[in-house]
mmCIF file of C-alpha atoms in Angstrom:
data_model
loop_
_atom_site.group_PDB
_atom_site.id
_atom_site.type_symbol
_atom_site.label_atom_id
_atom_site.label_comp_id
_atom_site.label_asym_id
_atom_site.label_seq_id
_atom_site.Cartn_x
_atom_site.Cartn_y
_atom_site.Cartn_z
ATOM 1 C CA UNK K 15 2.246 -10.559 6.213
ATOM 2 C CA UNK K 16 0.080 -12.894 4.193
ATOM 3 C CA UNK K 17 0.654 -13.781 0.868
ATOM 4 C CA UNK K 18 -2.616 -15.068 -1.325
ATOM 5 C CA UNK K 19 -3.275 -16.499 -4.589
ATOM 6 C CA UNK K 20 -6.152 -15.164 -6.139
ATOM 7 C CA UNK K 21 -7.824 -19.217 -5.951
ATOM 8 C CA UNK K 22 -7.251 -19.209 -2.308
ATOM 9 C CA UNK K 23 -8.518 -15.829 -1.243
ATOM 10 C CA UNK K 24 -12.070 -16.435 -1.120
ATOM 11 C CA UNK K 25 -11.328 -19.619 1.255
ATOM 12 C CA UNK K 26 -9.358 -17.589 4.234
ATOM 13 C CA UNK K 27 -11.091 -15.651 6.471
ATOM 14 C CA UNK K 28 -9.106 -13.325 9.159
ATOM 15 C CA UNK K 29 -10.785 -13.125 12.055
ATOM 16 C CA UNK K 30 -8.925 -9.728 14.281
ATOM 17 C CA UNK K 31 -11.343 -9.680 17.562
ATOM 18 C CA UNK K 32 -8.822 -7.705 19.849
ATOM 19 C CA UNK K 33 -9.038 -4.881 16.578
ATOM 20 C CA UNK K 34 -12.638 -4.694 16.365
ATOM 21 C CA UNK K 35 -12.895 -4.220 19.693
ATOM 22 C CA UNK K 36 -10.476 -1.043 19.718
ATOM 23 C CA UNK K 37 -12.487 0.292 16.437
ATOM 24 C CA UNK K 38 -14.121 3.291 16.684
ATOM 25 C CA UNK K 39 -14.640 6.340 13.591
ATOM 26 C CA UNK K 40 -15.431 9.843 13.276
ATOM 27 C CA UNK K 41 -19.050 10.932 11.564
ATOM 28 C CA UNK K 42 -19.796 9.463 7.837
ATOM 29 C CA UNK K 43 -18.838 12.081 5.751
ATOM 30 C CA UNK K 44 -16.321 13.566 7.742
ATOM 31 C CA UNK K 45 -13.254 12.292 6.518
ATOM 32 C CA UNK K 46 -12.035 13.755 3.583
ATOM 33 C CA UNK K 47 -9.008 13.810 1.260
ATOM 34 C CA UNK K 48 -8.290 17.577 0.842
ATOM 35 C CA UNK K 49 -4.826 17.909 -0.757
ATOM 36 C CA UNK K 50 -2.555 15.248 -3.276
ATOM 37 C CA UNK K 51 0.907 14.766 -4.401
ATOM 38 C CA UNK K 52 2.522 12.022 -6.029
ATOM 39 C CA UNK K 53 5.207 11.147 -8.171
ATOM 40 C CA UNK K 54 7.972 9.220 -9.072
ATOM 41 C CA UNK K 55 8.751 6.605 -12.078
ATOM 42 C CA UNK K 56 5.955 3.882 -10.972
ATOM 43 C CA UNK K 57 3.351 6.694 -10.684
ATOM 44 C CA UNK K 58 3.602 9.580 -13.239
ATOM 45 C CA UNK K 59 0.994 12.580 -13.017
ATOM 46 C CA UNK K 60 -2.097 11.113 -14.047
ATOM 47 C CA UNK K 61 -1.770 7.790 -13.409
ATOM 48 C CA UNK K 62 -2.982 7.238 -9.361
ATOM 49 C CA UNK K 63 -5.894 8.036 -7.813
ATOM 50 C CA UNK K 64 -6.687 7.757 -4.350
ATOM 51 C CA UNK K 65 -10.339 7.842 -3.222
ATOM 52 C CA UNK K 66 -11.286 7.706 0.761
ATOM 53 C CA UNK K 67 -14.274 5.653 1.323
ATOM 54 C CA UNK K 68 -17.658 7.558 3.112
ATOM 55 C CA UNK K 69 -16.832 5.998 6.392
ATOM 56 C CA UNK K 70 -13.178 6.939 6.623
ATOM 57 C CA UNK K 71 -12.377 3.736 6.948
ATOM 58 C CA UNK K 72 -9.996 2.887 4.293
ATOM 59 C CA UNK K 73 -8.605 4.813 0.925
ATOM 60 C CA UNK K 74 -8.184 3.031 -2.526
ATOM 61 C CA UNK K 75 -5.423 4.124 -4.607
ATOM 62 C CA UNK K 76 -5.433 3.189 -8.371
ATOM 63 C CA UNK K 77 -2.223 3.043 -10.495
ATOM 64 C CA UNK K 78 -1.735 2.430 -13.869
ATOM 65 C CA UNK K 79 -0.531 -0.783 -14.223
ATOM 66 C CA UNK K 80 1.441 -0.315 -17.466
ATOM 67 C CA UNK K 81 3.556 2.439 -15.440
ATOM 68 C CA UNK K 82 3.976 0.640 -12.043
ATOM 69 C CA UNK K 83 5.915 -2.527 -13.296
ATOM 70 C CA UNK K 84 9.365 -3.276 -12.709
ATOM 71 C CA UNK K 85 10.732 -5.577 -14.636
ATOM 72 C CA UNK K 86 14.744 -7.169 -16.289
ATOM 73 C CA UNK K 87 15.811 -8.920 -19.414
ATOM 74 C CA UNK K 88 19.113 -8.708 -21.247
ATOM 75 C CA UNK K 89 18.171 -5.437 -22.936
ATOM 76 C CA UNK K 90 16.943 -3.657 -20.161
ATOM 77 C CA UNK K 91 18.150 -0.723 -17.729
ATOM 78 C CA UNK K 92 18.542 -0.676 -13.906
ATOM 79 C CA UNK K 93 16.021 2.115 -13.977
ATOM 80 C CA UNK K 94 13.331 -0.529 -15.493
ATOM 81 C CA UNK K 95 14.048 -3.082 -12.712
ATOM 82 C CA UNK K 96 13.442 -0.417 -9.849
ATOM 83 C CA UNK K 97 10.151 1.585 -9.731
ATOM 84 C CA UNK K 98 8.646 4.068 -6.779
ATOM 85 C CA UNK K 99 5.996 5.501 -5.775
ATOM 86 C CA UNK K 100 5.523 8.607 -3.609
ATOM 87 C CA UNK K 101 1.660 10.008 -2.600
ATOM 88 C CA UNK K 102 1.444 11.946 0.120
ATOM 89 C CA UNK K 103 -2.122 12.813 0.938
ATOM 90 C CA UNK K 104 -3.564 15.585 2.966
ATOM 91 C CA UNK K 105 -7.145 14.075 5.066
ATOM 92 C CA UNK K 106 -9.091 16.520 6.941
ATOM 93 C CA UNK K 107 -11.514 14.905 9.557
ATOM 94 C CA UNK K 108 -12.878 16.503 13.198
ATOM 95 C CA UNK K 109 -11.025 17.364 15.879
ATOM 96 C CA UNK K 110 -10.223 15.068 18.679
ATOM 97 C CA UNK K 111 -9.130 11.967 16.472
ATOM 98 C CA UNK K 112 -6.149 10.422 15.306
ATOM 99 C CA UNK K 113 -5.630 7.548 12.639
ATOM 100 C CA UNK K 114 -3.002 5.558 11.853
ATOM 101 C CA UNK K 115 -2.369 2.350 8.696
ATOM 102 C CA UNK K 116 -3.829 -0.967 9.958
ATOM 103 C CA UNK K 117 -3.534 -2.707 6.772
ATOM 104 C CA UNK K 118 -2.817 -2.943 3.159
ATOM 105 C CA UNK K 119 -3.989 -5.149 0.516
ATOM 106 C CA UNK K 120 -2.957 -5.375 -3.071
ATOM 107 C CA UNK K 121 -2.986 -7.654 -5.831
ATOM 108 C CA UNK K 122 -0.718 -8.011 -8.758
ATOM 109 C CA UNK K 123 1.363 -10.920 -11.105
ATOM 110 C CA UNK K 124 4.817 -11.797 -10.997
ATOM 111 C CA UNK K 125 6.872 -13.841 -13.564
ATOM 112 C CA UNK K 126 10.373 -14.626 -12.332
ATOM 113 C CA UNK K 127 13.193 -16.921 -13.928
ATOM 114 C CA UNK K 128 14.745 -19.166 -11.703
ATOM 115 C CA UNK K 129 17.307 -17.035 -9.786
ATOM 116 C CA UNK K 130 15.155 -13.975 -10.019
ATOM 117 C CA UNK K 131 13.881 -12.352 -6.878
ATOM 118 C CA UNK K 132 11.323 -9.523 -6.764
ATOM 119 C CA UNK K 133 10.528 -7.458 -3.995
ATOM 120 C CA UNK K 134 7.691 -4.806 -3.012
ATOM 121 C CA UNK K 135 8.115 -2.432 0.338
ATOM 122 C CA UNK K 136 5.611 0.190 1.876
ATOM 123 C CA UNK K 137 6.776 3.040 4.119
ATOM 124 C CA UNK K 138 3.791 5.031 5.674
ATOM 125 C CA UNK K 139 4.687 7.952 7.922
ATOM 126 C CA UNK K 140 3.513 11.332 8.748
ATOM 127 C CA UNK K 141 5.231 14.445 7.693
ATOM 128 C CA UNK K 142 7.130 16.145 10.157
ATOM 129 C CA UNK K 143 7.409 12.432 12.228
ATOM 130 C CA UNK K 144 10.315 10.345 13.098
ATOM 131 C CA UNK K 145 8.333 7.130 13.291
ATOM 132 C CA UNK K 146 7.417 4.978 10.531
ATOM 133 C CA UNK K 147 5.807 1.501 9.291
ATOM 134 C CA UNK K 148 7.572 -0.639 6.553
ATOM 135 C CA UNK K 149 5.832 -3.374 5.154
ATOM 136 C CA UNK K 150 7.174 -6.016 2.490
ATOM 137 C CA UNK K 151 6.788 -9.036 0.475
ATOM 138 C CA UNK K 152 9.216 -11.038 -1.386
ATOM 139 C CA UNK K 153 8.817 -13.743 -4.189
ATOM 140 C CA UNK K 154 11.797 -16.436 -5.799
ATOM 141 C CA UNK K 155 11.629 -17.716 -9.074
ATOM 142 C CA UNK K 156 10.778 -19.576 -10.890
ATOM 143 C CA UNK K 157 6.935 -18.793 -10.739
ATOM 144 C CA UNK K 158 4.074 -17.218 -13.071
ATOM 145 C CA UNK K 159 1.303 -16.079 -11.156
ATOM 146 C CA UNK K 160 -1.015 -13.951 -9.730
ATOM 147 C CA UNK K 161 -0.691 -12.555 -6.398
ATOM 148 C CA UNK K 162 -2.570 -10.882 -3.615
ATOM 149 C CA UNK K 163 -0.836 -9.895 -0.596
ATOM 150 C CA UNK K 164 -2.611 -9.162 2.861
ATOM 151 C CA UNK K 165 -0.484 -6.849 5.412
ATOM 152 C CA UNK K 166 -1.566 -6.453 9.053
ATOM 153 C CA UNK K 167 0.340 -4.393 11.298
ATOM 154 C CA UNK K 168 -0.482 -5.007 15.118
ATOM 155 C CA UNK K 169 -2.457 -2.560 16.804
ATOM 156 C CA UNK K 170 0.259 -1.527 19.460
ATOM 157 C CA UNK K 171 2.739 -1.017 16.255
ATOM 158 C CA UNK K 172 0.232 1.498 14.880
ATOM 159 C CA UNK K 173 2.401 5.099 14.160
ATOM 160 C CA UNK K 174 -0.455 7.677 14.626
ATOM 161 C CA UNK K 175 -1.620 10.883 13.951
ATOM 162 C CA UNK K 176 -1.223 13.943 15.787
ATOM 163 C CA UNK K 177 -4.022 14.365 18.263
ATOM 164 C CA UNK K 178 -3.346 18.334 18.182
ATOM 165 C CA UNK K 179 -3.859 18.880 14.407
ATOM 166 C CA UNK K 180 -7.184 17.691 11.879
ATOM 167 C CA UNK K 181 -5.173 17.802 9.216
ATOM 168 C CA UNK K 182 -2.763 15.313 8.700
ATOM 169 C CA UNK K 183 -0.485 14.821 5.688
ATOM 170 C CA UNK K 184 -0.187 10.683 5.100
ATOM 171 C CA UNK K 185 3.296 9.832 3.056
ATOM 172 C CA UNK K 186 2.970 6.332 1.200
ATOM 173 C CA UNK K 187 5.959 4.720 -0.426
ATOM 174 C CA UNK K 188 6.202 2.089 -2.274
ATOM 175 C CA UNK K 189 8.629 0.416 -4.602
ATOM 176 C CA UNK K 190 8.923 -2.449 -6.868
ATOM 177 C CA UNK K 191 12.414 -3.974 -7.449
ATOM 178 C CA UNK K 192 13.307 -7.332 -9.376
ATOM 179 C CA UNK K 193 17.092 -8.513 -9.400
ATOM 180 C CA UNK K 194 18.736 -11.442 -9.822
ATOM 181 C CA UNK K 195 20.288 -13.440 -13.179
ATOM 182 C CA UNK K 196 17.606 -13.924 -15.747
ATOM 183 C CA UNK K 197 14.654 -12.363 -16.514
ATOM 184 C CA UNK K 198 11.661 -11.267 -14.465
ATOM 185 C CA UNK K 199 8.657 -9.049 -13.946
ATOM 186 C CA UNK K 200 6.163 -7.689 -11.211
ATOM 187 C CA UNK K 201 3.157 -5.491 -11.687
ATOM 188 C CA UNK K 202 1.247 -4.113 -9.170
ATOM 189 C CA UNK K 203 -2.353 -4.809 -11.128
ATOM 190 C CA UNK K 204 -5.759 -2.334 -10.553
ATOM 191 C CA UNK K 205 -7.765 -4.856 -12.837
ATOM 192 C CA UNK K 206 -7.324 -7.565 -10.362
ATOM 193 C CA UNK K 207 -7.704 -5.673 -7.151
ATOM 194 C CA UNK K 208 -7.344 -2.112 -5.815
ATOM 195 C CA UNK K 209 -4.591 -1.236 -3.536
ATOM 196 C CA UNK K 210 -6.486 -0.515 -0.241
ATOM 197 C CA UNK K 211 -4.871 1.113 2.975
ATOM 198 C CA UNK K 212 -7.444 0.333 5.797
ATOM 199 C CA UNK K 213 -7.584 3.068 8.320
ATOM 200 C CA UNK K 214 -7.552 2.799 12.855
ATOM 201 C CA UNK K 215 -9.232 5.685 14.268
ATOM 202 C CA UNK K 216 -9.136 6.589 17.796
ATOM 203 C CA UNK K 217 -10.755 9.707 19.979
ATOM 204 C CA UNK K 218 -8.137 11.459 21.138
#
């Protein structure tokens, strides 16, 4: 995992040459998201949108940040410091490929007291699968900032697709959790940058 500031992000490059090597996609055009569901407190109906780009290479989910926020002060519940997300998404793309998460990126701010801690995890698997990919990223107060995080997972960690089915359904979820004594807040932030799951593809 890499973990950005939004000044630093334009300086880092990442170069992955043993990944670009391995790429390969189906046909522009022939990815597509058929089917959606989501839900859960940091992603009411109406308030995510996942889009798959033309070359299948990645999908962009939108949420509302004013929902997906978790966040503690002295008058606040223990639902308010723990949000989740749940989308599980149904892509249709030709036969003889399989796909699996290479990467996430997402950008948000956090505003922690000193003795604050908030947390954000990603579980991707595939319905009807055993395996899974968790991803994470932790921040300590105090600190008032923006964030981007940057999540790789290694090629020979990839969990993917069925190569018997082309129609796969995708489940993402996420949660947002801040604990600790004081107060403290993390939003997961649209306006600053989408949340973007990059896609592997492989011929089956």
């Amino acid at each position: 995992m890499k973990l950005l500031s939004l000044l630093s992000l334009a300086t880092i490059a990442v170069a992955s040459p043993t990944l670009l090597s391995r790429s390969a996609v189906p046909p522009v055009d022939s990815v597509s998201i058929k089917g959606v569901v989501y839900g859960g407190s940091g992603c009411p109906q109406k308030t995510a949108d996942p889009i798959i780009s033309k070359d299948g290479k990645s999908i962009t989910i939108d949420y509302d940040s004013s929902k997906y926020t978790a966040f503690q002060h002295k008058s606040s519940s223990v639902a308010d410091s723990r949000k989740n997300c749940q989308i599980t998404l149904k892509l249709e793309f030709p036969s003889g490929w399989s796909y699996s998460v290479a990467e996430t990126s997402y950008a948000g701010h956090v505003k922690l007291d000193k003795g604050v801690t908030a947390t954000q995890t990603i579980n991707y698997y595939f319905s009807g699968e055993t395996d899974q990919v968790t991803q994470f990223a932790s921040f300590q107060g105090p600190v008032d900032k923006d964030f981007v995080v940057v999540d790789t997972i290694a090629y020979e960690k990839n969990v993917w697709s069925s190569c018997s089915s082309s129609t796969e359904l995708l489940n993402v979820n996420s949660a947002l959790r801040v604990e600790g004594d004081g107060n403290g807040r993390i939003t997961i932030d649209k306006s600053k940058s989408a949340f973007v799951i990059s896609l592997n593809w492989k011929a089956c």
